[in-house]
PDB file of C-alpha atoms in Angstrom:
ATOM      1  CA  MET L   1     -10.550  -9.152 -32.029  1.00  0.00           C
ATOM      2  CA  ALA L   2     -12.160 -11.806 -29.245  1.00  0.00           C
ATOM      3  CA  SER L   3     -15.428 -13.058 -29.538  1.00  0.00           C
ATOM      4  CA  ARG L   4     -18.162 -10.221 -27.876  1.00  0.00           C
ATOM      5  CA  TYR L   5     -20.454 -12.586 -25.573  1.00  0.00           C
ATOM      6  CA  PRO L   6     -24.292 -11.803 -24.124  1.00  0.00           C
ATOM      7  CA  GLY L   7     -23.934 -10.428 -19.855  1.00  0.00           C
ATOM      8  CA  SER L   8     -26.596 -13.411 -19.936  1.00  0.00           C
ATOM      9  CA  MET L   9     -23.306 -15.888 -20.998  1.00  0.00           C
ATOM     10  CA  ARG L  10     -22.937 -18.875 -17.791  1.00  0.00           C
ATOM     11  CA  ALA L  11     -19.601 -18.040 -16.251  1.00  0.00           C
ATOM     12  CA  ARG L  12     -16.845 -20.234 -15.884  1.00  0.00           C
ATOM     13  CA  ASP L  13     -14.303 -20.485 -13.455  1.00  0.00           C
ATOM     14  CA  GLU L  14     -11.780 -19.235 -15.894  1.00  0.00           C
ATOM     15  CA  ASP L  15     -13.861 -16.420 -15.664  1.00  0.00           C
ATOM     16  CA  ARG L  16     -14.046 -16.046 -12.078  1.00  0.00           C
ATOM     17  CA  ALA L  17     -10.557 -16.827 -12.002  1.00  0.00           C
ATOM     18  CA  ASN L  18      -9.674 -13.781 -14.258  1.00  0.00           C
ATOM     19  CA  THR L  19     -12.331 -11.614 -11.872  1.00  0.00           C
ATOM     20  CA  GLY L  20     -10.295 -12.492  -9.080  1.00  0.00           C
ATOM     21  CA  SER L  21      -6.878 -11.345 -10.674  1.00  0.00           C
ATOM     22  CA  THR L  22      -8.201  -7.777 -12.096  1.00  0.00           C
ATOM     23  CA  LEU L  23      -9.528  -6.765  -8.579  1.00  0.00           C
ATOM     24  CA  ASP L  24      -6.131  -8.147  -6.939  1.00  0.00           C
ATOM     25  CA  GLU L  25      -4.647  -5.728  -9.897  1.00  0.00           C
ATOM     26  CA  ALA L  26      -7.068  -2.691  -8.400  1.00  0.00           C
ATOM     27  CA  PHE L  27      -5.983  -3.280  -4.613  1.00  0.00           C
ATOM     28  CA  ALA L  28      -2.870  -3.267  -5.358  1.00  0.00           C
ATOM     29  CA  GLN L  29      -2.785  -0.254  -7.100  1.00  0.00           C
ATOM     30  CA  GLY L  30      -5.051   1.568  -4.395  1.00  0.00           C
ATOM     31  CA  GLN L  31      -8.331   1.830  -6.770  1.00  0.00           C
ATOM     32  CA  LEU L  32     -10.193  -0.564  -3.744  1.00  0.00           C
ATOM     33  CA  SER L  33     -10.199  -0.430  -0.273  1.00  0.00           C
ATOM     34  CA  ALA L  34      -9.400  -3.523   1.425  1.00  0.00           C
ATOM     35  CA  GLU L  35     -13.150  -4.362   2.294  1.00  0.00           C
ATOM     36  CA  GLU L  36     -14.090  -3.521  -1.413  1.00  0.00           C
ATOM     37  CA  HIS L  37     -11.813  -5.798  -2.730  1.00  0.00           C
ATOM     38  CA  THR L  38     -13.572  -8.861  -0.293  1.00  0.00           C
ATOM     39  CA  SER L  39     -16.749  -7.886  -0.620  1.00  0.00           C
ATOM     40  CA  ARG L  40     -16.017  -8.144  -4.578  1.00  0.00           C
ATOM     41  CA  VAL L  41     -13.739 -11.631  -5.012  1.00  0.00           C
ATOM     42  CA  ARG L  42     -16.561 -12.909  -2.833  1.00  0.00           C
ATOM     43  CA  SER L  43     -19.197 -12.357  -5.122  1.00  0.00           C
ATOM     44  CA  ALA L  44     -16.842 -13.123  -8.068  1.00  0.00           C
ATOM     45  CA  MET L  45     -16.130 -17.040  -6.473  1.00  0.00           C
ATOM     46  CA  SER L  46     -20.524 -17.152  -6.321  1.00  0.00           C
ATOM     47  CA  ALA L  47     -20.682 -15.137  -9.841  1.00  0.00           C
ATOM     48  CA  ALA L  48     -23.822 -16.860 -12.567  1.00  0.00           C
ATOM     49  CA  THR L  49     -22.748 -14.940 -15.434  1.00  0.00           C
ATOM     50  CA  LEU L  50     -20.474 -12.429 -17.088  1.00  0.00           C
ATOM     51  CA  ALA L  51     -22.570  -9.448 -17.054  1.00  0.00           C
ATOM     52  CA  ASP L  52     -22.535 -10.521 -12.745  1.00  0.00           C
ATOM     53  CA  LEU L  53     -18.454 -10.294 -12.637  1.00  0.00           C
ATOM     54  CA  HIS L  54     -17.988  -7.235 -15.266  1.00  0.00           C
ATOM     55  CA  ARG L  55     -20.323  -5.267 -12.843  1.00  0.00           C
ATOM     56  CA  LEU L  56     -17.475  -5.854 -10.309  1.00  0.00           C
ATOM     57  CA  ILE L  57     -14.399  -4.656 -12.606  1.00  0.00           C
ATOM     58  CA  ASP L  58     -16.522  -2.231 -15.334  1.00  0.00           C
ATOM     59  CA  ASP L  59     -15.477   0.329 -12.841  1.00  0.00           C
ATOM     60  CA  LEU L  60     -12.510   0.290 -12.611  1.00  0.00           C
ATOM     61  CA  GLN L  61      -8.619   1.282 -14.226  1.00  0.00           C
ATOM     62  CA  GLY L  62      -6.977  -1.095 -16.291  1.00  0.00           C
ATOM     63  CA  GLU L  63      -7.019  -3.836 -18.463  1.00  0.00           C
ATOM     64  CA  THR L  64      -8.565  -7.630 -17.901  1.00  0.00           C
ATOM     65  CA  ASP L  65      -8.601 -10.899 -18.939  1.00  0.00           C
ATOM     66  CA  LEU L  66     -12.144 -11.648 -18.722  1.00  0.00           C
ATOM     67  CA  ALA L  67     -14.189 -12.182 -21.078  1.00  0.00           C
ATOM     68  CA  PRO L  68     -16.038  -8.918 -23.198  1.00  0.00           C
ATOM     69  CA  MET L  69     -19.642  -8.376 -23.372  1.00  0.00           C
ATOM     70  CA  ARG L  70     -21.796  -7.465 -26.687  1.00  0.00           C
ATOM     71  CA  ALA L  71     -22.712  -4.613 -25.293  1.00  0.00           C
ATOM     72  CA  SER L  72     -22.151  -1.925 -22.271  1.00  0.00           C
ATOM     73  CA  LEU L  73     -24.102  -2.946 -18.956  1.00  0.00           C
ATOM     74  CA  PRO L  74     -26.775  -0.548 -18.136  1.00  0.00           C
ATOM     75  CA  GLN L  75     -25.451   2.037 -15.170  1.00  0.00           C
ATOM     76  CA  THR L  76     -26.116   0.480 -11.382  1.00  0.00           C
ATOM     77  CA  LYS L  77     -26.415   1.423  -8.580  1.00  0.00           C
ATOM     78  CA  GLY L  78     -23.382  -1.533  -7.361  1.00  0.00           C
ATOM     79  CA  PRO L  79     -20.410  -1.521  -6.089  1.00  0.00           C
ATOM     80  CA  SER L  80     -19.203   1.713  -7.769  1.00  0.00           C
ATOM     81  CA  ASN L  81     -21.435   3.807  -6.051  1.00  0.00           C
ATOM     82  CA  LEU L  82     -19.431   3.183  -2.747  1.00  0.00           C
ATOM     83  CA  ILE L  83     -16.186   4.468  -4.796  1.00  0.00           C
ATOM     84  CA  PRO L  84     -16.928   8.019  -2.814  1.00  0.00           C
ATOM     85  CA  VAL L  85     -18.317   7.692   0.169  1.00  0.00           C
ATOM     86  CA  LEU L  86     -15.203   4.713   0.782  1.00  0.00           C
ATOM     87  CA  THR L  87     -12.947   7.549  -0.333  1.00  0.00           C
ATOM     88  CA  GLY L  88     -14.843  10.102   1.926  1.00  0.00           C
ATOM     89  CA  LEU L  89     -13.297   7.806   4.673  1.00  0.00           C
ATOM     90  CA  VAL L  90      -9.894   8.587   3.871  1.00  0.00           C
ATOM     91  CA  VAL L  91     -10.384  11.929   3.912  1.00  0.00           C
ATOM     92  CA  LEU L  92     -11.450  11.568   6.973  1.00  0.00           C
ATOM     93  CA  VAL L  93      -9.405   9.236   7.981  1.00  0.00           C
ATOM     94  CA  VAL L  94      -6.752  11.352   7.588  1.00  0.00           C
ATOM     95  CA  ALA L  95      -7.846  14.462   8.791  1.00  0.00           C
ATOM     96  CA  GLY L  96      -8.555  13.283  11.892  1.00  0.00           C
ATOM     97  CA  VAL L  97      -4.703  12.205  12.969  1.00  0.00           C
ATOM     98  CA  LEU L  98      -4.157  15.665  11.763  1.00  0.00           C
ATOM     99  CA  MET L  99      -6.090  17.089  14.119  1.00  0.00           C
ATOM    100  CA  LEU L 100      -5.570  15.138  16.571  1.00  0.00           C
ATOM    101  CA  ARG L 101      -1.698  15.561  16.247  1.00  0.00           C
ATOM    102  CA  ALA L 102      -2.031  19.393  16.092  1.00  0.00           C
ATOM    103  CA  CYS L 103      -3.959  19.631  18.534  1.00  0.00           C
ATOM    104  CA  SER L 104      -1.452  17.741  20.408  1.00  0.00           C
ATOM    105  CA  GLY L 105       1.730  20.168  20.274  1.00  0.00           C
ATOM    106  CA  SER L 106       5.144  18.981  19.247  1.00  0.00           C
ATOM    107  CA  GLY L 107       5.582  15.307  19.246  1.00  0.00           C
ATOM    108  CA  SER L 108       6.282  14.386  22.124  1.00  0.00           C
ATOM    109  CA  ASP L 109       5.993  10.990  24.281  1.00  0.00           C
ATOM    110  CA  SER L 110       2.339  11.437  25.237  1.00  0.00           C
ATOM    111  CA  ASP L 111       0.905  12.551  21.436  1.00  0.00           C
ATOM    112  CA  ALA L 112       1.927   9.319  19.598  1.00  0.00           C
ATOM    113  CA  ALA L 113      -0.698   7.096  18.791  1.00  0.00           C
ATOM    114  CA  PRO L 114      -0.106   3.128  19.464  1.00  0.00           C
ATOM    115  CA  ALA L 115      -0.265   1.227  16.056  1.00  0.00           C
ATOM    116  CA  SER L 116      -3.088  -0.762  18.065  1.00  0.00           C
ATOM    117  CA  GLN L 117      -5.578   1.998  17.317  1.00  0.00           C
ATOM    118  CA  PHE L 118      -4.830   1.437  12.919  1.00  0.00           C
ATOM    119  CA  GLY L 119      -5.773  -1.880  12.862  1.00  0.00           C
ATOM    120  CA  SER L 120      -3.956  -4.852  12.867  1.00  0.00           C
ATOM    121  CA  ALA L 121      -1.730  -3.992   9.772  1.00  0.00           C
ATOM    122  CA  GLY L 122      -0.652  -0.735  12.807  1.00  0.00           C
ATOM    123  CA  TYR L 123       1.582   1.644  10.204  1.00  0.00           C
ATOM    124  CA  LEU L 124       1.400  -0.205   7.870  1.00  0.00           C
ATOM    125  CA  THR L 125      -2.473   1.532   7.263  1.00  0.00           C
ATOM    126  CA  LEU L 126      -2.878   5.241   5.385  1.00  0.00           C
ATOM    127  CA  ALA L 127      -3.850   6.683   8.235  1.00  0.00           C
ATOM    128  CA  GLY L 128      -0.808   4.962  10.577  1.00  0.00           C
ATOM    129  CA  LEU L 129       1.625   6.607   7.999  1.00  0.00           C
ATOM    130  CA  THR L 130      -0.139   9.233   7.992  1.00  0.00           C
ATOM    131  CA  ASP L 131       0.976   9.247  11.667  1.00  0.00           C
ATOM    132  CA  ILE L 132       4.060   8.918  11.352  1.00  0.00           C
ATOM    133  CA  VAL L 133       5.071  11.763   8.662  1.00  0.00           C
ATOM    134  CA  VAL L 134       2.869  14.190  11.203  1.00  0.00           C
ATOM    135  CA  ALA L 135       4.709  13.459  14.100  1.00  0.00           C
ATOM    136  CA  MET L 136       8.014  14.008  12.109  1.00  0.00           C
ATOM    137  CA  GLN L 137       6.540  16.951  10.752  1.00  0.00           C
ATOM    138  CA  ASN L 138       5.950  18.274  14.686  1.00  0.00           C
ATOM    139  CA  GLU L 139       8.618  16.536  16.208  1.00  0.00           C
ATOM    140  CA  PHE L 140      11.842  17.832  13.664  1.00  0.00           C
ATOM    141  CA  GLY L 141      10.119  19.987  11.668  1.00  0.00           C
ATOM    142  CA  ASP L 142      10.118  18.231   8.153  1.00  0.00           C
ATOM    143  CA  ALA L 143       9.627  15.076   6.985  1.00  0.00           C
ATOM    144  CA  LEU L 144      13.202  13.741   5.736  1.00  0.00           C
ATOM    145  CA  VAL L 145      14.632  11.030   5.326  1.00  0.00           C
ATOM    146  CA  ASP L 146      17.892   9.190   4.064  1.00  0.00           C
ATOM    147  CA  ASP L 147      15.382   5.679   4.798  1.00  0.00           C
ATOM    148  CA  LEU L 148      11.908   5.404   6.544  1.00  0.00           C
ATOM    149  CA  SER L 149      11.426   1.076   7.112  1.00  0.00           C
ATOM    150  CA  VAL L 150       7.835   0.663   8.921  1.00  0.00           C
ATOM    151  CA  PHE L 151       6.571  -2.340  10.281  1.00  0.00           C
ATOM    152  CA  PRO L 152       3.278  -2.895  11.786  1.00  0.00           C
ATOM    153  CA  ASP L 153       4.167  -2.310  15.180  1.00  0.00           C
ATOM    154  CA  TYR L 154       7.088   0.692  15.063  1.00  0.00           C
ATOM    155  CA  ALA L 155       9.183   2.294  12.245  1.00  0.00           C
ATOM    156  CA  VAL L 156      13.184   2.990  11.760  1.00  0.00           C
ATOM    157  CA  ILE L 157      13.554   6.222  11.214  1.00  0.00           C
ATOM    158  CA  ASP L 158      16.953   7.291   9.435  1.00  0.00           C
ATOM    159  CA  ARG L 159      17.817  10.985   8.851  1.00  0.00           C
ATOM    160  CA  PRO L 160      20.765  13.513   7.824  1.00  0.00           C
ATOM    161  CA  ASP L 161      22.049  15.466  10.121  1.00  0.00           C
ATOM    162  CA  PRO L 162      21.193  19.570  10.254  1.00  0.00           C
ATOM    163  CA  ALA L 163      24.424  20.283  11.580  1.00  0.00           C
ATOM    164  CA  ALA L 164      26.847  17.764   9.769  1.00  0.00           C
ATOM    165  CA  PRO L 165      25.849  16.394   6.428  1.00  0.00           C
ATOM    166  CA  ARG L 166      27.513  13.221   6.659  1.00  0.00           C
ATOM    167  CA  ARG L 167      26.247  11.920   9.693  1.00  0.00           C
ATOM    168  CA  GLN L 168      22.853  10.465   9.646  1.00  0.00           C
ATOM    169  CA  LEU L 169      20.672  10.268  12.772  1.00  0.00           C
ATOM    170  CA  SER L 170      18.720   7.404  13.871  1.00  0.00           C
ATOM    171  CA  TYR L 171      15.393   6.637  15.105  1.00  0.00           C
ATOM    172  CA  ARG L 172      13.046   3.925  16.018  1.00  0.00           C
ATOM    173  CA  PHE L 173       9.191   5.481  16.248  1.00  0.00           C
ATOM    174  CA  ASP L 174       6.382   3.256  18.368  1.00  0.00           C
ATOM    175  CA  GLU L 175       3.797   4.231  20.842  1.00  0.00           C
ATOM    176  CA  ASP L 176       6.305   5.481  23.204  1.00  0.00           C
ATOM    177  CA  GLY L 177       7.005   8.616  20.352  1.00  0.00           C
ATOM    178  CA  PHE L 178      10.363   8.898  19.326  1.00  0.00           C
ATOM    179  CA  HIS L 179      14.056   7.011  20.553  1.00  0.00           C
ATOM    180  CA  ALA L 180      17.245   8.183  18.913  1.00  0.00           C
ATOM    181  CA  THR L 181      20.130   5.460  18.778  1.00  0.00           C
ATOM    182  CA  SER L 182      23.614   5.920  17.484  1.00  0.00           C
ATOM    183  CA  PRO L 183      24.483   8.128  14.697  1.00  0.00           C
ATOM    184  CA  THR L 184      26.229   6.769  11.899  1.00  0.00           C
ATOM    185  CA  THR L 185      28.056   8.159   8.937  1.00  0.00           C
ATOM    186  CA  ARG L 186      26.351   8.928   5.944  1.00  0.00           C
ATOM    187  CA  ASP L 187      27.552   9.731   2.509  1.00  0.00           C
ATOM    188  CA  ALA L 188      27.311  14.106   2.285  1.00  0.00           C
ATOM    189  CA  ASP L 189      25.973  13.318  -1.995  1.00  0.00           C
ATOM    190  CA  LEU L 190      22.762  11.167  -0.312  1.00  0.00           C
ATOM    191  CA  VAL L 191      19.616  12.836  -1.207  1.00  0.00           C
ATOM    192  CA  PRO L 192      16.935  12.412   1.381  1.00  0.00           C
ATOM    193  CA  VAL L 193      13.148  11.513   0.224  1.00  0.00           C
ATOM    194  CA  ASP L 194      10.106  14.098   1.569  1.00  0.00           C
ATOM    195  CA  LEU L 195       7.835  11.565   2.743  1.00  0.00           C
ATOM    196  CA  ALA L 196       5.523  14.438   2.615  1.00  0.00           C
ATOM    197  CA  THR L 197       5.838  14.599  -1.275  1.00  0.00           C
ATOM    198  CA  VAL L 198       5.185  10.690  -1.277  1.00  0.00           C
ATOM    199  CA  ASP L 199       1.314   9.300  -1.987  1.00  0.00           C
ATOM    200  CA  LEU L 200       0.770   8.134   0.568  1.00  0.00           C
ATOM    201  CA  THR L 201      -2.484   6.558  -0.137  1.00  0.00           C
ATOM    202  CA  LYS L 202      -1.339   4.785  -3.374  1.00  0.00           C
ATOM    203  CA  VAL L 203       1.340   3.161  -1.317  1.00  0.00           C
ATOM    204  CA  ALA L 204      -1.228   2.611   1.331  1.00  0.00           C
ATOM    205  CA  GLY L 205      -2.823   0.115  -0.986  1.00  0.00           C
ATOM    206  CA  VAL L 206       0.624  -1.256  -2.642  1.00  0.00           C
ATOM    207  CA  VAL L 207       1.298  -2.531   0.874  1.00  0.00           C
ATOM    208  CA  ALA L 208      -2.569  -4.055   1.199  1.00  0.00           C
ATOM    209  CA  GLY L 209      -2.426  -5.232  -1.833  1.00  0.00           C
ATOM    210  CA  ALA L 210       1.233  -6.978  -1.178  1.00  0.00           C
ATOM    211  CA  PRO L 211       0.488 -10.803  -0.900  1.00  0.00           C
ATOM    212  CA  GLN L 212      -1.844 -11.450  -3.929  1.00  0.00           C
ATOM    213  CA  SER L 213       0.744  -9.086  -5.928  1.00  0.00           C
ATOM    214  CA  LEU L 214       3.938 -11.759  -4.553  1.00  0.00           C
ATOM    215  CA  ASN L 215       1.894 -14.896  -4.201  1.00  0.00           C
ATOM    216  CA  LEU L 216       1.733 -15.338  -0.991  1.00  0.00           C
ATOM    217  CA  ASP L 217      -0.422 -17.147   1.400  1.00  0.00           C
ATOM    218  CA  PRO L 218      -0.490 -17.201   4.558  1.00  0.00           C
ATOM    219  CA  VAL L 219       1.741 -13.658   5.024  1.00  0.00           C
ATOM    220  CA  ASP L 220       3.129 -13.795   8.257  1.00  0.00           C
ATOM    221  CA  SER L 221       6.946 -10.889   7.395  1.00  0.00           C
ATOM    222  CA  LEU L 222       5.528  -7.625   6.367  1.00  0.00           C
ATOM    223  CA  TYR L 223       7.565  -4.360   6.053  1.00  0.00           C
ATOM    224  CA  LEU L 224       8.500  -1.297   4.029  1.00  0.00           C
ATOM    225  CA  SER L 225      11.031   0.989   3.080  1.00  0.00           C
ATOM    226  CA  ILE L 226      11.242   3.860   1.335  1.00  0.00           C
ATOM    227  CA  GLY L 227      14.546   5.624   1.019  1.00  0.00           C
ATOM    228  CA  SER L 228      17.219   6.209  -1.661  1.00  0.00           C
ATOM    229  CA  GLU L 229      20.767   5.118  -2.720  1.00  0.00           C
ATOM    230  CA  VAL L 230      23.006   7.868  -4.798  1.00  0.00           C
ATOM    231  CA  GLY L 231      22.875   7.727  -8.299  1.00  0.00           C
ATOM    232  CA  ASP L 232      19.151   5.826  -8.444  1.00  0.00           C
ATOM    233  CA  ASP L 233      15.719   7.310  -7.583  1.00  0.00           C
ATOM    234  CA  PRO L 234      14.097   7.162  -4.921  1.00  0.00           C
ATOM    235  CA  ASP L 235      11.633   4.367  -4.031  1.00  0.00           C
ATOM    236  CA  VAL L 236       9.410   2.098  -1.816  1.00  0.00           C
ATOM    237  CA  SER L 237      10.178  -1.320  -1.527  1.00  0.00           C
ATOM    238  CA  VAL L 238       7.571  -4.210   0.217  1.00  0.00           C
ATOM    239  CA  HIS L 239       9.092  -7.373   1.795  1.00  0.00           C
ATOM    240  CA  ALA L 240       7.242  -9.752   2.153  1.00  0.00           C
ATOM    241  CA  SER L 241       8.049 -13.442   3.757  1.00  0.00           C
ATOM    242  CA  ASN L 242       5.867 -17.082   5.711  1.00  0.00           C
ATOM    243  CA  ASP L 243       6.733 -19.607   8.413  1.00  0.00           C
ATOM    244  CA  LEU L 244       7.413 -21.453   5.398  1.00  0.00           C
ATOM    245  CA  GLY L 245      10.132 -19.943   4.112  1.00  0.00           C
ATOM    246  CA  GLU L 246       8.387 -18.270   1.348  1.00  0.00           C
ATOM    247  CA  ASN L 247       9.236 -14.699  -0.037  1.00  0.00           C
ATOM    248  CA  GLY L 248       8.950 -11.814  -2.219  1.00  0.00           C
ATOM    249  CA  HIS L 249       9.401  -8.560  -2.647  1.00  0.00           C
ATOM    250  CA  LEU L 250       8.357  -5.148  -5.103  1.00  0.00           C
ATOM    251  CA  THR L 251       9.585  -2.410  -5.678  1.00  0.00           C
ATOM    252  CA  ALA L 252       7.257   1.201  -6.675  1.00  0.00           C
ATOM    253  CA  TYR L 253       7.748   4.846  -7.033  1.00  0.00           C
ATOM    254  CA  LEU L 254       7.392   7.740  -4.876  1.00  0.00           C
ATOM    255  CA  ASP L 255       3.651   8.083  -6.836  1.00  0.00           C
ATOM    256  CA  GLY L 256       2.903   4.482  -5.875  1.00  0.00           C
ATOM    257  CA  THR L 257       3.041   2.884  -9.293  1.00  0.00           C
ATOM    258  CA  PHE L 258       4.547  -0.437  -9.086  1.00  0.00           C
ATOM    259  CA  ARG L 259       8.983  -0.798 -10.630  1.00  0.00           C
ATOM    260  CA  ALA L 260       9.249  -4.247  -9.828  1.00  0.00           C
ATOM    261  CA  VAL L 261       7.673  -6.957  -8.632  1.00  0.00           C
ATOM    262  CA  TYR L 262       9.406 -10.289  -7.494  1.00  0.00           C
ATOM    263  CA  PRO L 263       6.462 -12.868  -6.793  1.00  0.00           C
ATOM    264  CA  PHE L 264       7.007 -16.027  -4.433  1.00  0.00           C
ATOM    265  CA  ASP L 265       7.881 -18.746  -7.697  1.00  0.00           C
ATOM    266  CA  PRO L 266       6.867 -22.255  -6.323  1.00  0.00           C
ATOM    267  CA  ASP L 267       8.672 -23.840  -8.747  1.00  0.00           C
ATOM    268  CA  ASN L 268      12.608 -22.407  -7.940  1.00  0.00           C
TER     269      ASN L 268
END
């Protein structure tokens, strides 16, 4: 059993690094927003004691390599109290997207939101992903896809043709709406994914935490794909790379839990 230390024990660099790893994992799982993650990591790097570090992670689910403390910390008014507020803000963002689409009517070119509206990550954010799903429901009456590939500025959508199960319809989606491209042949046994069943909040968290999960810094290219193959469960995949030739990717289930992670290995 690991030794337990008093909260006043001075923190080591190893303790700060272990806390940072715990925060990265919580960020990737959607427990922390990008702002919370950045704030807590900064606090961890300057923390003086074990108590300071535990205050940053004790409200999180999951295990940690941080040295355990001798006694539980009292309830504080630290970062944990921000979670209900931030959760409420996420709900308001999604509700705002839904209201905007509902007021605009069908998914015409004029009601497509520009990617820049969602920040530098564009359509890869929770609000951006929600905008795509709602736009599809307005345009097509459902959110079924064989494959959805999302980039910061646009998305590529492959859908089964309702009138011909062996034909696949393809669209590009951006601020100008949907643009149909040439249809292709489709495997009739392919089961489409209903994007309405995907936990977009968790998936957006996985995307936001991808640089840490994949051991990449900087990240110059990042994209998300949601789809399935015949005989396999549908999943989410995130691919990241940079201009140095470094790359990595990961897969997750539709509920946002990790399936496999293939980080960049500098030794290979």
